[in-house]
PDB file of C-alpha atoms in Angstrom:
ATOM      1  CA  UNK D 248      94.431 189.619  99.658  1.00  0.00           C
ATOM      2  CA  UNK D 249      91.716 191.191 101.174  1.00  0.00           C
ATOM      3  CA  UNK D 250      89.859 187.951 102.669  1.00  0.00           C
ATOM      4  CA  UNK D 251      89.908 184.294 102.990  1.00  0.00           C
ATOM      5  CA  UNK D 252      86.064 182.713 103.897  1.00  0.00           C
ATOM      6  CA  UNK D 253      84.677 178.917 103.853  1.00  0.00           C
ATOM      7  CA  UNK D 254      82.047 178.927 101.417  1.00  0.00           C
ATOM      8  CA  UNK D 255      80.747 175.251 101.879  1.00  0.00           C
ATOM      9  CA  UNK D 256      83.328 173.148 101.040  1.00  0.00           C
ATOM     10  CA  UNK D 257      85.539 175.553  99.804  1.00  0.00           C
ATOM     11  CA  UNK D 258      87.698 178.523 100.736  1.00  0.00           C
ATOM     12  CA  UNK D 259      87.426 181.885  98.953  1.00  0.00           C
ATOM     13  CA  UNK D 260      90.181 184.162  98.871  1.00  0.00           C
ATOM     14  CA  UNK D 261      89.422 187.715  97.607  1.00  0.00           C
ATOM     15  CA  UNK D 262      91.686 190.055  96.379  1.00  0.00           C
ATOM     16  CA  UNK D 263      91.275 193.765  95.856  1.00  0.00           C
ATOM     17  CA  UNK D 264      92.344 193.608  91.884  1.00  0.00           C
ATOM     18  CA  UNK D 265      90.891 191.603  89.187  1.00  0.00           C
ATOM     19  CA  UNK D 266      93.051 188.284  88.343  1.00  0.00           C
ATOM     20  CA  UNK D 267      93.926 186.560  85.540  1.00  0.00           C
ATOM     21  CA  UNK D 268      92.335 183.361  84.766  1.00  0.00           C
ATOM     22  CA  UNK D 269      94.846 181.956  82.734  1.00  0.00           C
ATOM     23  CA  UNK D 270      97.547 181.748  85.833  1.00  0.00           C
ATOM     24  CA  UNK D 271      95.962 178.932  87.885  1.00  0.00           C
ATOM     25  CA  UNK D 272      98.036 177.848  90.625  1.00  0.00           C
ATOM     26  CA  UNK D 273      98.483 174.064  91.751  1.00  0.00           C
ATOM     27  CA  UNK D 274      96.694 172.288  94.202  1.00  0.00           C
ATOM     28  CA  UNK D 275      99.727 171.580  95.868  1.00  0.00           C
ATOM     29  CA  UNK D 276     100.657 175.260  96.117  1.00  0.00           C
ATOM     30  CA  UNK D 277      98.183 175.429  99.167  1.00  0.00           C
ATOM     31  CA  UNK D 278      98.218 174.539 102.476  1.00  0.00           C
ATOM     32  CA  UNK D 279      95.427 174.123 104.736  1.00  0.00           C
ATOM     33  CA  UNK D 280      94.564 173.013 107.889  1.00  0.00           C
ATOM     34  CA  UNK D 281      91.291 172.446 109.935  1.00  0.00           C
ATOM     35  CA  UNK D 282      91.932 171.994 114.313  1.00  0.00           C
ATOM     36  CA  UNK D 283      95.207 171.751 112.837  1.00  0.00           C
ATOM     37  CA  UNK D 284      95.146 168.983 111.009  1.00  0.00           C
ATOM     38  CA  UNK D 285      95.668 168.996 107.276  1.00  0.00           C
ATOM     39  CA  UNK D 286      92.942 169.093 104.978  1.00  0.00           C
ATOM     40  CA  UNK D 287      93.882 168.160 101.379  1.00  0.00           C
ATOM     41  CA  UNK D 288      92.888 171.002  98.390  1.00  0.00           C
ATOM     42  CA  UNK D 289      91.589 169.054  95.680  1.00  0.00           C
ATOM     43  CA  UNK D 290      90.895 172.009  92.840  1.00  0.00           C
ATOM     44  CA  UNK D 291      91.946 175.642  92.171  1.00  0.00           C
ATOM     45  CA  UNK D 292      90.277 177.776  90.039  1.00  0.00           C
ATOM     46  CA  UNK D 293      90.565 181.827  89.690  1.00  0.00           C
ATOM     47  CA  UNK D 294      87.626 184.125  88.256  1.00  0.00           C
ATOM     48  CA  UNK D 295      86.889 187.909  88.744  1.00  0.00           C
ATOM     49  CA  UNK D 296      88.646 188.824  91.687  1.00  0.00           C
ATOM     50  CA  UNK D 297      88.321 185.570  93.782  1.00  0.00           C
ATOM     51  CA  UNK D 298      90.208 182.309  93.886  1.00  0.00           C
ATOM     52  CA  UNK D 299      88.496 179.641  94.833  1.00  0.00           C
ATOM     53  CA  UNK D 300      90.002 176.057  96.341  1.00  0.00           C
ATOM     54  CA  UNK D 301      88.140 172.642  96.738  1.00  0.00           C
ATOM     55  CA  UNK D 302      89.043 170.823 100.013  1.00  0.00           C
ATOM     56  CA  UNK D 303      89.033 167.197  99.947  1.00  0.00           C
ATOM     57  CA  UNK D 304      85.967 167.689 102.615  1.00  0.00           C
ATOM     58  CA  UNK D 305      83.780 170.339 104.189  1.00  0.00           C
ATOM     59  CA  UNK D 306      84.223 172.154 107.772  1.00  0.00           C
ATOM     60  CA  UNK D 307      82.273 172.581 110.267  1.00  0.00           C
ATOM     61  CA  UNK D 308      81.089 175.549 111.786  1.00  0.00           C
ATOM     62  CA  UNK D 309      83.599 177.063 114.383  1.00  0.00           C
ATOM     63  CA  UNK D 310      86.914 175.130 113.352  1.00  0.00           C
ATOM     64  CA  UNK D 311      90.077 176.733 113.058  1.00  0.00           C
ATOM     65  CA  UNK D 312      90.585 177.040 109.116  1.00  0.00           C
ATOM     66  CA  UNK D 313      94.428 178.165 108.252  1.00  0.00           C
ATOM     67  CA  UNK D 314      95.786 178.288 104.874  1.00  0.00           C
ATOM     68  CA  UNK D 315      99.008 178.890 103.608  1.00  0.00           C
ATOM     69  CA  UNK D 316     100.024 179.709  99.447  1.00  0.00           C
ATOM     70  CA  UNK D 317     103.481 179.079  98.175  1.00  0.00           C
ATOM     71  CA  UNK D 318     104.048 180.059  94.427  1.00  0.00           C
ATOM     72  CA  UNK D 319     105.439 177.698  91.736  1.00  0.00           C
ATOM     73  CA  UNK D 320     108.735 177.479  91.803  1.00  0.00           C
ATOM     74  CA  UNK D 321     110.166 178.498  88.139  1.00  0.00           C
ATOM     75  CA  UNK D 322     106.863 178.275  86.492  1.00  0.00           C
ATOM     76  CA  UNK D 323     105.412 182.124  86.997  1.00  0.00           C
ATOM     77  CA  UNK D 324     102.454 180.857  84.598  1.00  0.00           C
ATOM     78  CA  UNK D 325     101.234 179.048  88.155  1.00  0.00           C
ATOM     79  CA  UNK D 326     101.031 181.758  89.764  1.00  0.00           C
ATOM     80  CA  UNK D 327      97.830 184.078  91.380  1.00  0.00           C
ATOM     81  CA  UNK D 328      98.340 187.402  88.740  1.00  0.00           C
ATOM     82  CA  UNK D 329      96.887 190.454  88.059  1.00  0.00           C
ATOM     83  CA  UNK D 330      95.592 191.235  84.714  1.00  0.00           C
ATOM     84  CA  UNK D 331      98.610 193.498  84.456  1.00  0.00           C
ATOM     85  CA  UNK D 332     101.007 190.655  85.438  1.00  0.00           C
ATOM     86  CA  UNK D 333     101.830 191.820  89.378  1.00  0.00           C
ATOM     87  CA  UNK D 334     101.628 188.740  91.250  1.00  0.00           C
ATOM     88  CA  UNK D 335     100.140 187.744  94.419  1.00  0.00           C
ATOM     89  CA  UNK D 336     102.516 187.207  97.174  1.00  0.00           C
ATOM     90  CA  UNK D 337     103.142 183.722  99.459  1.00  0.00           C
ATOM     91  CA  UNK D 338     101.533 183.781 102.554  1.00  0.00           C
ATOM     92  CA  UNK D 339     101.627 181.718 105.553  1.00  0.00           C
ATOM     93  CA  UNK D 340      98.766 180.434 108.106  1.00  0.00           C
ATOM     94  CA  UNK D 341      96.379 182.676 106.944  1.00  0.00           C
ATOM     95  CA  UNK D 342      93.123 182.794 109.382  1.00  0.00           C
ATOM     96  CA  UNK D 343      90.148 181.987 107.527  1.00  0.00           C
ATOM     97  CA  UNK D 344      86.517 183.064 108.485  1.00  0.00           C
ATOM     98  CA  UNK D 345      84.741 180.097 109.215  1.00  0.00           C
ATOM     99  CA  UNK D 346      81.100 181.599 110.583  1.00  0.00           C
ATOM    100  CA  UNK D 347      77.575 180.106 110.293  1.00  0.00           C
ATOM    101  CA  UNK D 348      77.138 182.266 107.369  1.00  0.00           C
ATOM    102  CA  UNK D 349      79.940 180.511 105.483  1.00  0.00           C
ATOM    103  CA  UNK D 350      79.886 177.265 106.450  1.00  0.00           C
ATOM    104  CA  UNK D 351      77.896 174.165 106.630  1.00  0.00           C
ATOM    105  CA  UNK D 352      75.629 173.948 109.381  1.00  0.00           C
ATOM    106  CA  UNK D 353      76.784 171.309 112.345  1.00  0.00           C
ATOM    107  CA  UNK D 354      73.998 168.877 113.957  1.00  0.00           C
ATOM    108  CA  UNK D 355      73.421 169.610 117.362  1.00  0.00           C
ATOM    109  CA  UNK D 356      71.415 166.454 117.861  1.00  0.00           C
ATOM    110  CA  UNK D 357      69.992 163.486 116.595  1.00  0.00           C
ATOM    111  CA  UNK D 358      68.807 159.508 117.075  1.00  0.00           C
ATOM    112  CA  UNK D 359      69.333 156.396 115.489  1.00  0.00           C
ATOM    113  CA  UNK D 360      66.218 154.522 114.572  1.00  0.00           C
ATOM    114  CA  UNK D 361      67.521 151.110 113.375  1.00  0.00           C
ATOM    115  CA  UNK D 362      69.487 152.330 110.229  1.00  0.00           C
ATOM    116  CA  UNK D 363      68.090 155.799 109.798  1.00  0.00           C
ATOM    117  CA  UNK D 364      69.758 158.258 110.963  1.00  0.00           C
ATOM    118  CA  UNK D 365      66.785 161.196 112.295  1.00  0.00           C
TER     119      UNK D 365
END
């Protein structure tokens, strides 16, 4: 893997060879936490040379993102593959970059106005 990036509500993992799309891994194979607290991945999906995974919520700018991928046990057609069939391998409490350019944008003020939040 070459890099792992918040994109929104999602983290991005690129990889340096083109995968196949047909060898989606489980939700459940990842692992991620934000401040160190688990953040549930909702979706996979895997196009070009990128996989990309839904959290159950976004992050904010500047908190610790870690994520950790553990294939399918017995099931190799769950797991991240190359075209040619080399797969990906497991990694643990992988640092993601989690920058102002990848992430949604934090409020650094506000006021309440009855019920409106401004």
């Amino acid at each position: 893997m070459q890099k792992a990036e918040m994109d929104g509500a999602s983290i991005v993992l690129t990889y340096n060879e083109t995968l196949n799309p047909d060898t989606v891994p489980y939700a459940d194979n990842y692992y991620a936490t934000v401040s160190g607290s688990f953040r549930q991945v909702t979706g996979v999906s895997v196009s070009g040379t990128q996989v990309r995974l839904a959290l159950q919520q976004g992050v904010v700018v500047g908190q610790s993102v870690k994520l950790s991928y553990t294939p399918q046990l017995n099931d190799a057609s769950r797991h991240i593959q190359t075209l040619l069939g080399k797969e990906a391998a497991a990694f643990t409490n992988r640092d993601v970059t989690n920058t102002t350019s990848t992430t949604l944008p934090r409020p650094v003020s506000g006021s309440l106005s009855g019920r409106s939040l401004h």
